[in-house]
PDB file of C-alpha atoms in Angstrom:
ATOM      1  CA  MET A 552      18.926 -13.888  -2.601  1.00 50.00           C
ATOM      2  CA  ALA A 553      20.645 -17.022  -1.291  1.00 69.00           C
ATOM      3  CA  ASP A 554      23.682 -15.002  -0.155  1.00 69.00           C
ATOM      4  CA  GLU A 555      21.426 -12.456   1.523  1.00 78.00           C
ATOM      5  CA  LEU A 556      19.534 -15.207   3.337  1.00 78.00           C
ATOM      6  CA  HIS A 557      22.707 -16.933   4.497  1.00 78.00           C
ATOM      7  CA  ALA A 558      24.080 -13.634   5.799  1.00 78.00           C
ATOM      8  CA  ALA A 559      20.850 -12.864   7.644  1.00 74.00           C
ATOM      9  CA  LEU A 560      20.748 -16.322   9.232  1.00 80.00           C
ATOM     10  CA  ARG A 561      24.343 -15.918  10.323  1.00 76.00           C
ATOM     11  CA  SER A 562      24.147 -12.457  11.861  1.00 72.00           C
ATOM     12  CA  GLY A 563      20.434 -11.613  12.191  1.00 75.00           C
ATOM     13  CA  PRO A 564      18.506  -9.869  13.483  1.00 81.00           C
ATOM     14  CA  PHE A 565      15.555 -12.255  13.637  1.00 84.00           C
ATOM     15  CA  HIS A 566      13.088 -10.165  11.628  1.00 85.00           C
ATOM     16  CA  VAL A 567      15.572  -9.600   8.798  1.00 85.00           C
ATOM     17  CA  ALA A 568      16.322 -13.329   8.588  1.00 87.00           C
ATOM     18  CA  LEU A 569      12.636 -14.240   8.636  1.00 90.00           C
ATOM     19  CA  ARG A 570      11.815 -11.720   5.924  1.00 88.00           C
ATOM     20  CA  ALA A 571      14.704 -12.934   3.757  1.00 88.00           C
ATOM     21  CA  ALA A 572      13.617 -16.570   4.179  1.00 89.00           C
ATOM     22  CA  VAL A 573      10.016 -15.779   3.247  1.00 90.00           C
ATOM     23  CA  GLU A 574      11.124 -13.865   0.156  1.00 89.00           C
ATOM     24  CA  ALA A 575      13.558 -16.608  -0.829  1.00 88.00           C
ATOM     25  CA  ARG A 576      10.842 -19.280  -0.735  1.00 88.00           C
ATOM     26  CA  GLY A 577       8.290 -17.089  -2.495  1.00 89.00           C
ATOM     27  CA  LEU A 578       5.508 -17.790   0.021  1.00 88.00           C
ATOM     28  CA  THR A 579       2.823 -15.307   0.948  1.00 91.00           C
ATOM     29  CA  LEU A 580       2.012 -14.667   4.599  1.00 91.00           C
ATOM     30  CA  GLU A 581      -1.440 -16.120   4.057  1.00 92.00           C
ATOM     31  CA  ARG A 582       0.158 -19.299   2.725  1.00 91.00           C
ATOM     32  CA  LEU A 583       2.465 -19.446   5.742  1.00 91.00           C
ATOM     33  CA  ARG A 584      -0.515 -19.002   8.039  1.00 91.00           C
ATOM     34  CA  HIS A 585      -2.270 -21.897   6.278  1.00 91.00           C
ATOM     35  CA  ARG A 586       0.789 -24.155   6.514  1.00 92.00           C
ATOM     36  CA  LEU A 587       1.095 -23.399  10.230  1.00 91.00           C
ATOM     37  CA  ALA A 588      -2.621 -24.095  10.763  1.00 91.00           C
ATOM     38  CA  GLN A 589      -2.147 -27.508   9.170  1.00 92.00           C
ATOM     39  CA  ARG A 590       0.279 -28.234  12.012  1.00 90.00           C
ATOM     40  CA  GLY A 591      -2.223 -27.070  14.622  1.00 90.00           C
ATOM     41  CA  LEU A 592      -0.546 -23.680  15.146  1.00 90.00           C
ATOM     42  CA  GLN A 593      -2.825 -20.650  14.967  1.00 89.00           C
ATOM     43  CA  VAL A 594      -0.838 -17.556  14.014  1.00 88.00           C
ATOM     44  CA  GLY A 595      -2.504 -14.623  12.294  1.00 87.00           C
ATOM     45  CA  VAL A 596      -1.199 -12.953   9.158  1.00 86.00           C
ATOM     46  CA  SER A 597      -0.821  -9.696  11.080  1.00 84.00           C
ATOM     47  CA  SER A 598       1.403 -11.401  13.665  1.00 86.00           C
ATOM     48  CA  LEU A 599       3.608 -12.863  10.923  1.00 89.00           C
ATOM     49  CA  SER A 600       3.819  -9.415   9.374  1.00 86.00           C
ATOM     50  CA  TYR A 601       4.788  -7.839  12.705  1.00 82.00           C
ATOM     51  CA  TRP A 602       7.471 -10.500  13.208  1.00 87.00           C
ATOM     52  CA  GLN A 603       9.129  -9.843   9.875  1.00 84.00           C
ATOM     53  CA  GLN A 604       8.889  -6.074  10.305  1.00 80.00           C
ATOM     54  CA  GLY A 605      10.514  -6.236  13.728  1.00 75.00           C
ATOM     55  CA  THR A 606       7.676  -4.392  15.468  1.00 70.00           C
ATOM     56  CA  ARG A 607       6.911  -7.456  17.588  1.00 75.00           C
ATOM     57  CA  ARG A 608       8.745 -10.658  18.322  1.00 76.00           C
ATOM     58  CA  PRO A 609       7.554 -14.168  19.188  1.00 83.00           C
ATOM     59  CA  GLU A 610       7.947 -14.869  22.892  1.00 74.00           C
ATOM     60  CA  ARG A 611       5.076 -17.064  24.088  1.00 74.00           C
ATOM     61  CA  GLU A 612       5.561 -20.822  23.962  1.00 75.00           C
ATOM     62  CA  GLU A 613       3.020 -21.274  21.179  1.00 80.00           C
ATOM     63  CA  SER A 614       4.749 -18.544  19.166  1.00 84.00           C
ATOM     64  CA  LEU A 615       8.112 -20.237  19.649  1.00 85.00           C
ATOM     65  CA  ARG A 616       6.606 -23.516  18.418  1.00 88.00           C
ATOM     66  CA  ALA A 617       5.445 -21.625  15.355  1.00 89.00           C
ATOM     67  CA  VAL A 618       8.976 -20.335  14.762  1.00 90.00           C
ATOM     68  CA  ARG A 619      10.345 -23.881  14.901  1.00 90.00           C
ATOM     69  CA  ALA A 620       7.674 -24.926  12.409  1.00 92.00           C
ATOM     70  CA  LEU A 621       8.602 -22.006  10.158  1.00 92.00           C
ATOM     71  CA  GLU A 622      12.174 -23.282  10.065  1.00 90.00           C
ATOM     72  CA  GLU A 623      10.854 -26.500   8.522  1.00 92.00           C
ATOM     73  CA  ILE A 624       8.341 -24.832   6.207  1.00 92.00           C
ATOM     74  CA  LEU A 625      10.949 -22.384   4.918  1.00 91.00           C
ATOM     75  CA  GLU A 626      13.542 -25.182   4.614  1.00 90.00           C
ATOM     76  CA  LEU A 627      15.987 -23.592   7.029  1.00 90.00           C
ATOM     77  CA  PRO A 628      18.561 -25.290   9.271  1.00 89.00           C
ATOM     78  CA  PRO A 629      17.126 -26.391  12.638  1.00 88.00           C
ATOM     79  CA  ARG A 630      17.205 -23.639  15.296  1.00 83.00           C
ATOM     80  CA  SER A 631      18.484 -21.071  12.804  1.00 88.00           C
ATOM     81  CA  LEU A 632      15.640 -18.662  13.569  1.00 87.00           C
ATOM     82  CA  ILE A 633      15.140 -19.584  17.235  1.00 84.00           C
ATOM     83  CA  GLU A 634      18.756 -18.809  18.088  1.00 79.00           C
ATOM     84  CA  LEU A 635      18.445 -15.351  16.560  1.00 81.00           C
ATOM     85  CA  LEU A 636      15.739 -14.510  19.095  1.00 78.00           C
ATOM     86  CA  GLY A 637      18.076 -14.905  22.045  1.00 62.00           C
ATOM     87  CA  PRO A 638      16.724 -14.736  25.598  1.00 53.00           C
ATOM     88  CA  PRO A 639      13.293 -13.203  26.189  1.00 52.00           C
ATOM     89  CA  ARG A 640      13.560  -9.456  26.457  1.00 49.00           C
ATOM     90  CA  PRO A 641      12.186  -7.669  29.521  1.00 44.00           C
ATOM     91  CA  ARG A 642       8.829  -6.113  28.742  1.00 48.00           C
ATOM     92  CA  GLY A 643       6.596  -3.538  30.262  1.00 46.00           C
ATOM     93  CA  ARG A 644       7.065  -0.944  32.924  1.00 50.00           C
ATOM     94  CA  GLY A 645       6.781  -2.858  36.141  1.00 54.00           C
ATOM     95  CA  PRO A 646       5.446  -5.921  37.869  1.00 63.00           C
ATOM     96  CA  GLY A 647       2.078  -7.147  36.683  1.00 72.00           C
ATOM     97  CA  VAL A 648      -0.154 -10.155  37.152  1.00 74.00           C
ATOM     98  CA  SER A 649      -1.698 -12.660  34.767  1.00 71.00           C
ATOM     99  CA  TYR A 650      -5.321 -12.583  33.646  1.00 70.00           C
ATOM    100  CA  SER A 651      -5.977 -15.645  35.803  1.00 66.00           C
ATOM    101  CA  THR A 652      -5.064 -13.596  38.872  1.00 70.00           C
ATOM    102  CA  ILE A 653      -7.763 -10.974  38.407  1.00 74.00           C
ATOM    103  CA  LEU A 654     -10.355 -12.456  36.032  1.00 73.00           C
ATOM    104  CA  ARG A 655     -12.440 -15.587  35.794  1.00 77.00           C
ATOM    105  CA  HIS A 656     -12.253 -17.661  32.607  1.00 81.00           C
ATOM    106  CA  ALA A 657      -8.679 -16.542  31.885  1.00 78.00           C
ATOM    107  CA  ARG A 658      -8.159 -19.349  29.362  1.00 82.00           C
ATOM    108  CA  VAL A 659     -11.219 -18.286  27.397  1.00 88.00           C
ATOM    109  CA  ILE A 660      -9.954 -14.702  27.362  1.00 83.00           C
ATOM    110  CA  ALA A 661      -6.546 -15.853  26.129  1.00 81.00           C
ATOM    111  CA  ALA A 662      -8.180 -17.887  23.340  1.00 84.00           C
ATOM    112  CA  LEU A 663     -10.310 -14.921  22.247  1.00 87.00           C
ATOM    113  CA  LEU A 664      -7.260 -12.655  22.230  1.00 82.00           C
ATOM    114  CA  ASP A 665      -5.344 -15.176  20.144  1.00 79.00           C
ATOM    115  CA  GLU A 666      -8.078 -14.925  17.521  1.00 82.00           C
ATOM    116  CA  LEU A 667      -7.298 -11.212  17.363  1.00 81.00           C
ATOM    117  CA  ASP A 668      -3.557 -11.889  17.084  1.00 75.00           C
ATOM    118  CA  ALA A 669      -3.180 -10.219  20.463  1.00 70.00           C
ATOM    119  CA  VAL A 670      -0.779 -11.295  23.164  1.00 60.00           C
ATOM    120  CA  ALA A 671      -2.611 -12.257  26.325  1.00 50.00           C
ATOM    121  CA  ASP A 672       0.314 -10.836  28.319  1.00 48.00           C
ATOM    122  CA  ASP A 673       0.448  -7.572  26.372  1.00 60.00           C
ATOM    123  CA  ARG A 674       2.164  -4.831  28.365  1.00 68.00           C
ATOM    124  CA  ARG A 675       2.628  -2.322  25.570  1.00 78.00           C
ATOM    125  CA  LEU A 676       0.063   0.158  26.872  1.00 86.00           C
ATOM    126  CA  HIS A 677      -0.118   1.724  30.320  1.00 87.00           C
ATOM    127  CA  ILE A 678      -3.461   3.114  31.475  1.00 92.00           C
ATOM    128  CA  ALA A 679      -2.662   6.658  32.549  1.00 91.00           C
ATOM    129  CA  GLY A 680      -6.279   7.520  33.266  1.00 94.00           C
ATOM    130  CA  MET A 681      -9.766   6.066  32.845  1.00 96.00           C
ATOM    131  CA  TYR A 682     -13.252   7.450  33.417  1.00 97.00           C
ATOM    132  CA  GLU A 683     -16.203   5.050  33.163  1.00 98.00           C
ATOM    133  CA  SER A 684     -19.902   5.852  33.395  1.00 98.00           C
ATOM    134  CA  LEU A 685     -22.548   3.128  33.748  1.00 97.00           C
ATOM    135  CA  ARG A 686     -26.269   3.596  33.313  1.00 97.00           C
ATOM    136  CA  ILE A 687     -28.522   1.064  35.058  1.00 97.00           C
ATOM    137  CA  GLY A 688     -32.058   0.792  33.702  1.00 96.00           C
ATOM    138  CA  ALA A 689     -35.420   0.380  35.399  1.00 96.00           C
ATOM    139  CA  ASP A 690     -35.204  -3.365  34.661  1.00 96.00           C
ATOM    140  CA  HIS A 691     -32.022  -3.540  36.810  1.00 97.00           C
ATOM    141  CA  SER A 692     -29.819  -4.212  33.744  1.00 96.00           C
ATOM    142  CA  THR A 693     -26.728  -2.335  32.568  1.00 95.00           C
ATOM    143  CA  VAL A 694     -28.020  -0.233  29.685  1.00 92.00           C
ATOM    144  CA  SER A 695     -24.658   1.183  28.658  1.00 94.00           C
ATOM    145  CA  ARG A 696     -21.062   1.641  29.742  1.00 96.00           C
ATOM    146  CA  GLU A 697     -19.119   4.603  28.376  1.00 97.00           C
ATOM    147  CA  THR A 698     -15.346   4.747  28.767  1.00 98.00           C
ATOM    148  CA  LEU A 699     -12.912   7.608  28.282  1.00 98.00           C
ATOM    149  CA  GLN A 700      -9.370   6.326  28.461  1.00 96.00           C
ATOM    150  CA  VAL A 701      -5.840   7.721  28.285  1.00 95.00           C
ATOM    151  CA  VAL A 702      -3.139   5.195  27.402  1.00 93.00           C
ATOM    152  CA  GLN A 703       0.621   5.563  27.081  1.00 90.00           C
ATOM    153  CA  ALA A 704       2.837   3.308  24.972  1.00 88.00           C
ATOM    154  CA  HIS A 705       5.742   1.508  26.632  1.00 80.00           C
ATOM    155  CA  GLU A 706       6.787  -0.248  23.433  1.00 76.00           C
ATOM    156  CA  ARG A 707       6.755   1.109  19.926  1.00 77.00           C
ATOM    157  CA  ALA A 708       4.150   0.102  17.355  1.00 79.00           C
ATOM    158  CA  ALA A 709       1.211  -0.064  19.774  1.00 85.00           C
ATOM    159  CA  ASP A 710      -1.662   0.645  17.398  1.00 90.00           C
ATOM    160  CA  ARG A 711      -4.795  -0.584  19.182  1.00 92.00           C
ATOM    161  CA  TYR A 712      -6.436  -1.228  22.508  1.00 93.00           C
ATOM    162  CA  ILE A 713      -8.232  -4.505  23.242  1.00 92.00           C
ATOM    163  CA  MET A 714     -11.319  -3.999  25.388  1.00 93.00           C
ATOM    164  CA  ILE A 715     -12.838  -6.852  27.404  1.00 92.00           C
ATOM    165  CA  TYR A 716     -16.440  -6.953  28.607  1.00 92.00           C
ATOM    166  CA  ARG A 717     -17.953  -9.647  30.822  1.00 90.00           C
ATOM    167  CA  GLY A 718     -21.737  -9.710  30.892  1.00 91.00           C
ATOM    168  CA  ASP A 719     -23.828 -10.271  33.999  1.00 90.00           C
ATOM    169  CA  PRO A 720     -25.275 -13.753  34.668  1.00 90.00           C
ATOM    170  CA  GLY A 721     -27.889 -14.455  32.027  1.00 91.00           C
ATOM    171  CA  CYS A 722     -26.297 -12.110  29.501  1.00 93.00           C
ATOM    172  CA  ASP A 723     -26.855 -12.950  25.832  1.00 94.00           C
ATOM    173  CA  VAL A 724     -23.452 -11.892  24.547  1.00 93.00           C
ATOM    174  CA  ASP A 725     -24.749 -11.792  20.962  1.00 95.00           C
ATOM    175  CA  ARG A 726     -26.713  -8.712  22.004  1.00 95.00           C
ATOM    176  CA  VAL A 727     -23.612  -6.875  23.245  1.00 95.00           C
ATOM    177  CA  THR A 728     -22.233  -4.193  20.922  1.00 95.00           C
ATOM    178  CA  VAL A 729     -19.522  -1.538  21.123  1.00 96.00           C
ATOM    179  CA  ASP A 730     -19.443   1.922  19.542  1.00 97.00           C
ATOM    180  CA  ALA A 731     -16.160   3.699  18.827  1.00 97.00           C
ATOM    181  CA  LEU A 732     -16.995   7.297  19.758  1.00 97.00           C
ATOM    182  CA  GLU A 733     -13.796   9.318  19.583  1.00 97.00           C
ATOM    183  CA  ASP A 734     -10.238   8.835  18.298  1.00 97.00           C
ATOM    184  CA  CYS A 735     -10.576   5.142  17.544  1.00 97.00           C
ATOM    185  CA  ARG A 736     -12.426   2.832  15.190  1.00 96.00           C
ATOM    186  CA  LEU A 737     -13.856  -0.597  15.745  1.00 96.00           C
ATOM    187  CA  GLY A 738     -11.853  -3.545  14.488  1.00 94.00           C
ATOM    188  CA  ARG A 739     -12.554  -7.240  14.974  1.00 93.00           C
ATOM    189  CA  VAL A 740     -14.964  -8.523  17.611  1.00 95.00           C
ATOM    190  CA  ARG A 741     -15.062 -11.914  19.315  1.00 94.00           C
ATOM    191  CA  ARG A 742     -17.666 -13.398  21.693  1.00 94.00           C
ATOM    192  CA  ASP A 743     -17.974 -16.453  23.920  1.00 94.00           C
ATOM    193  CA  GLY A 744     -21.552 -17.321  24.838  1.00 94.00           C
ATOM    194  CA  PRO A 745     -21.055 -19.681  27.817  1.00 94.00           C
ATOM    195  CA  THR A 746     -18.880 -17.170  29.704  1.00 93.00           C
ATOM    196  CA  ALA A 747     -20.604 -13.999  28.376  1.00 93.00           C
ATOM    197  CA  LEU A 748     -17.208 -12.616  27.376  1.00 94.00           C
ATOM    198  CA  PHE A 749     -16.863 -10.003  24.648  1.00 94.00           C
ATOM    199  CA  VAL A 750     -13.567  -8.624  23.301  1.00 94.00           C
ATOM    200  CA  ALA A 751     -13.026  -6.032  20.601  1.00 94.00           C
ATOM    201  CA  GLU A 752     -10.191  -4.179  18.904  1.00 93.00           C
ATOM    202  CA  LEU A 753     -10.255  -0.402  19.106  1.00 95.00           C
ATOM    203  CA  LEU A 754      -7.840   0.760  16.431  1.00 94.00           C
ATOM    204  CA  PHE A 755      -5.784   3.963  16.587  1.00 95.00           C
ATOM    205  CA  ASP A 756      -5.056   6.145  13.565  1.00 93.00           C
ATOM    206  CA  ARG A 757      -1.323   5.489  13.880  1.00 91.00           C
ATOM    207  CA  ALA A 758       1.221   3.320  15.616  1.00 89.00           C
ATOM    208  CA  LEU A 759       2.460   4.944  18.825  1.00 90.00           C
ATOM    209  CA  GLY A 760       6.087   5.509  19.671  1.00 86.00           C
ATOM    210  CA  VAL A 761       7.490   4.825  23.118  1.00 82.00           C
ATOM    211  CA  GLY A 762       6.106   7.437  25.498  1.00 85.00           C
ATOM    212  CA  ASP A 763       3.316   8.570  23.159  1.00 90.00           C
ATOM    213  CA  THR A 764      -0.158   8.963  24.627  1.00 92.00           C
ATOM    214  CA  HIS A 765      -3.557   8.401  23.065  1.00 95.00           C
ATOM    215  CA  VAL A 766      -7.069   9.287  24.195  1.00 97.00           C
ATOM    216  CA  LEU A 767     -10.023   7.153  23.113  1.00 97.00           C
ATOM    217  CA  ARG A 768     -13.709   7.050  23.978  1.00 98.00           C
ATOM    218  CA  TYR A 769     -16.034   4.127  23.395  1.00 98.00           C
ATOM    219  CA  ARG A 770     -19.403   2.828  24.558  1.00 97.00           C
ATOM    220  CA  THR A 771     -20.531  -0.723  25.271  1.00 96.00           C
ATOM    221  CA  ARG A 772     -24.223  -1.589  25.055  1.00 95.00           C
ATOM    222  CA  ASP A 773     -25.837  -4.717  26.475  1.00 93.00           C
ATOM    223  CA  ALA A 774     -29.396  -5.268  25.250  1.00 92.00           C
ATOM    224  CA  SER A 775     -29.811  -8.674  26.892  1.00 90.00           C
ATOM    225  CA  GLY A 776     -31.602  -7.282  29.961  1.00 91.00           C
ATOM    226  CA  ALA A 777     -29.631  -9.353  32.491  1.00 93.00           C
ATOM    227  CA  GLU A 778     -29.896  -8.096  36.070  1.00 96.00           C
ATOM    228  CA  SER A 779     -26.800  -6.301  37.286  1.00 96.00           C
ATOM    229  CA  THR A 780     -25.665  -6.083  40.911  1.00 96.00           C
ATOM    230  CA  ASP A 781     -22.101  -4.854  40.508  1.00 95.00           C
ATOM    231  CA  TYR A 782     -19.424  -3.543  38.200  1.00 95.00           C
ATOM    232  CA  GLU A 783     -15.724  -4.242  38.568  1.00 92.00           C
ATOM    233  CA  ARG A 784     -12.673  -3.169  36.606  1.00 92.00           C
ATOM    234  CA  GLY A 785      -9.544  -5.314  36.641  1.00 89.00           C
ATOM    235  CA  PHE A 786      -6.031  -3.891  36.350  1.00 89.00           C
ATOM    236  CA  ARG A 787      -3.172  -6.276  35.586  1.00 84.00           C
ATOM    237  CA  PHE A 788      -0.504  -3.591  35.829  1.00 84.00           C
ATOM    238  CA  PRO A 789      -0.058  -0.430  37.873  1.00 86.00           C
ATOM    239  CA  ALA A 790      -2.294   2.317  36.500  1.00 88.00           C
ATOM    240  CA  GLY A 791      -2.893   6.017  37.008  1.00 89.00           C
ATOM    241  CA  GLN A 792      -6.243   7.516  37.933  1.00 91.00           C
ATOM    242  CA  TYR A 793      -9.553   5.674  37.729  1.00 94.00           C
ATOM    243  CA  VAL A 794     -13.052   7.121  38.123  1.00 95.00           C
ATOM    244  CA  LEU A 795     -16.234   5.030  38.048  1.00 97.00           C
ATOM    245  CA  ARG A 796     -19.731   6.560  38.068  1.00 98.00           C
ATOM    246  CA  VAL A 797     -22.903   4.473  38.245  1.00 98.00           C
ATOM    247  CA  ALA A 798     -26.279   6.137  37.624  1.00 98.00           C
ATOM    248  CA  PHE A 799     -29.600   4.430  38.378  1.00 98.00           C
ATOM    249  CA  ASP A 800     -33.046   4.908  36.886  1.00 97.00           C
ATOM    250  CA  PRO A 801     -35.169   6.836  39.424  1.00 97.00           C
ATOM    251  CA  ALA A 802     -37.904   4.198  39.009  1.00 96.00           C
ATOM    252  CA  ALA A 803     -35.640   1.470  40.402  1.00 96.00           C
ATOM    253  CA  LEU A 804     -33.147   2.452  43.085  1.00 98.00           C
ATOM    254  CA  PRO A 805     -30.939   0.055  45.085  1.00 97.00           C
ATOM    255  CA  VAL A 806     -31.203  -0.181  48.854  1.00 95.00           C
ATOM    256  CA  ARG A 807     -27.475  -0.440  49.600  1.00 95.00           C
ATOM    257  CA  ILE A 808     -24.380   0.533  47.627  1.00 97.00           C
ATOM    258  CA  HIS A 809     -20.702   0.158  48.450  1.00 95.00           C
ATOM    259  CA  ARG A 810     -17.339   0.352  46.739  1.00 93.00           C
ATOM    260  CA  PHE A 811     -14.909  -2.525  47.019  1.00 90.00           C
ATOM    261  CA  ALA A 812     -11.441  -3.658  46.045  1.00 88.00           C
ATOM    262  CA  GLN A 813     -10.120  -7.188  45.690  1.00 80.00           C
ATOM    263  CA  ARG A 814      -6.854  -8.828  44.833  1.00 73.00           C
ATOM    264  CA  GLY A 815      -8.624 -11.264  42.505  1.00 64.00           C
ATOM    265  CA  PRO A 816     -11.849 -13.158  41.771  1.00 62.00           C
ATOM    266  CA  GLY A 817     -13.114 -15.031  44.809  1.00 59.00           C
ATOM    267  CA  ALA A 818     -10.807 -13.164  47.154  1.00 58.00           C
ATOM    268  CA  GLY A 819     -12.314 -11.294  50.065  1.00 61.00           C
ATOM    269  CA  ASP A 820     -12.825  -7.541  49.831  1.00 57.00           C
ATOM    270  CA  HIS A 821      -9.944  -5.665  51.417  1.00 65.00           C
ATOM    271  CA  ILE A 822     -11.490  -2.205  51.006  1.00 64.00           C
ATOM    272  CA  THR A 823     -15.209  -1.567  51.534  1.00 80.00           C
ATOM    273  CA  THR A 824     -16.932   1.805  51.837  1.00 88.00           C
ATOM    274  CA  ASP A 825     -20.650   2.559  51.757  1.00 93.00           C
ATOM    275  CA  LEU A 826     -21.795   5.006  49.081  1.00 95.00           C
ATOM    276  CA  THR A 827     -24.827   7.319  49.109  1.00 96.00           C
ATOM    277  CA  LEU A 828     -26.872   8.259  46.062  1.00 97.00           C
ATOM    278  CA  ASN A 829     -26.740  11.937  45.098  1.00 97.00           C
ATOM    279  CA  ALA A 830     -29.627  14.043  43.786  1.00 97.00           C
ATOM    280  CA  HIS A 831     -28.988  12.631  40.297  1.00 97.00           C
ATOM    281  CA  HIS A 832     -29.429   9.033  41.547  1.00 98.00           C
ATOM    282  CA  ALA A 833     -25.721   8.319  41.012  1.00 98.00           C
ATOM    283  CA  VAL A 834     -22.650   7.279  42.993  1.00 97.00           C
ATOM    284  CA  HIS A 835     -18.986   7.281  42.098  1.00 96.00           C
ATOM    285  CA  LEU A 836     -15.548   6.224  43.231  1.00 94.00           C
ATOM    286  CA  THR A 837     -12.104   7.594  42.497  1.00 92.00           C
ATOM    287  CA  ALA A 838      -8.742   5.921  42.866  1.00 90.00           C
ATOM    288  CA  ALA A 839      -5.168   6.800  41.941  1.00 85.00           C
ATOM    289  CA  SER A 840      -1.822   5.003  41.679  1.00 83.00           C
ATOM    290  CA  LEU A 841      -3.631   1.694  41.275  1.00 85.00           C
ATOM    291  CA  GLN A 842      -1.897  -1.609  41.864  1.00 83.00           C
ATOM    292  CA  PRO A 843      -2.933  -4.867  40.120  1.00 86.00           C
ATOM    293  CA  GLY A 844      -6.316  -6.124  41.273  1.00 87.00           C
ATOM    294  CA  LEU A 845     -10.039  -5.395  41.067  1.00 89.00           C
ATOM    295  CA  ILE A 846     -11.980  -2.296  42.010  1.00 92.00           C
ATOM    296  CA  GLY A 847     -15.674  -1.590  41.632  1.00 94.00           C
ATOM    297  CA  ILE A 848     -19.107  -0.826  43.025  1.00 96.00           C
ATOM    298  CA  ARG A 849     -21.779  -3.260  44.277  1.00 96.00           C
ATOM    299  CA  TRP A 850     -25.437  -2.685  45.051  1.00 97.00           C
ATOM    300  CA  SER A 851     -28.442  -4.595  46.385  1.00 97.00           C
ATOM    301  CA  TRP A 852     -31.978  -4.422  45.028  1.00 97.00           C
ATOM    302  CA  PRO A 853     -35.089  -4.283  47.282  1.00 95.00           C
TER     303      PRO A 853
END
């Protein structure tokens, strides 16, 4: 085992050397996670497993600090693992923006994603198409949001989609739930009360290869009864087609409705178009070849 470890440290690749070092020291991944946590580094067991399988690699600064700590924990020469990583590899399919560019409370989102062992700058999945349908109740609250989504993998081993929901002002995020309806199952869920943020894993039945597509359908319910006056969807990377439909209870109809687009939170609208309710008390928007930014529908109550 010592010869195998020395050879792996000398020639790599990183995941082979890490796996050999873990086996040589006889430590479980859970034990490694605990030892890292003692040093203030939060790395999930699944992330450690991905690293040693070669399906993902550490690239964020916190992940690189964890690698340097692993060198000490596994009693390896300094920089022996770090140097096997080489320069950061190019990721994704095109220019994107950070969460802070399009969403409020970006740091909270990043912290919630870290708890799910998810990379806040994850570009593995491209949204090829998305259809969302909102139902607004007679109490002016969002009763449900149903999403049908088509994603395409741009890196291998993509096996889940992380959905993010931000409740309206006054939302009790503990009363937000998500149902996996088709071709996915619910994984871990995380909430943040002060910001009304809710994130959840929607797990696929297999890991996707590069170019593979996957269709999933899920529904978010918010039973908190908070008044809603808009809905926006943020895209950090170029996306395909997007359709948003909002249906209102006939007992409580808004007086004005318009679609909008923004480059980020707090930025002025750069596209605004009035919308008219149809006979089913609903409006919709469609968009294609989306660039990073926000798009949505706003309404005013009497």
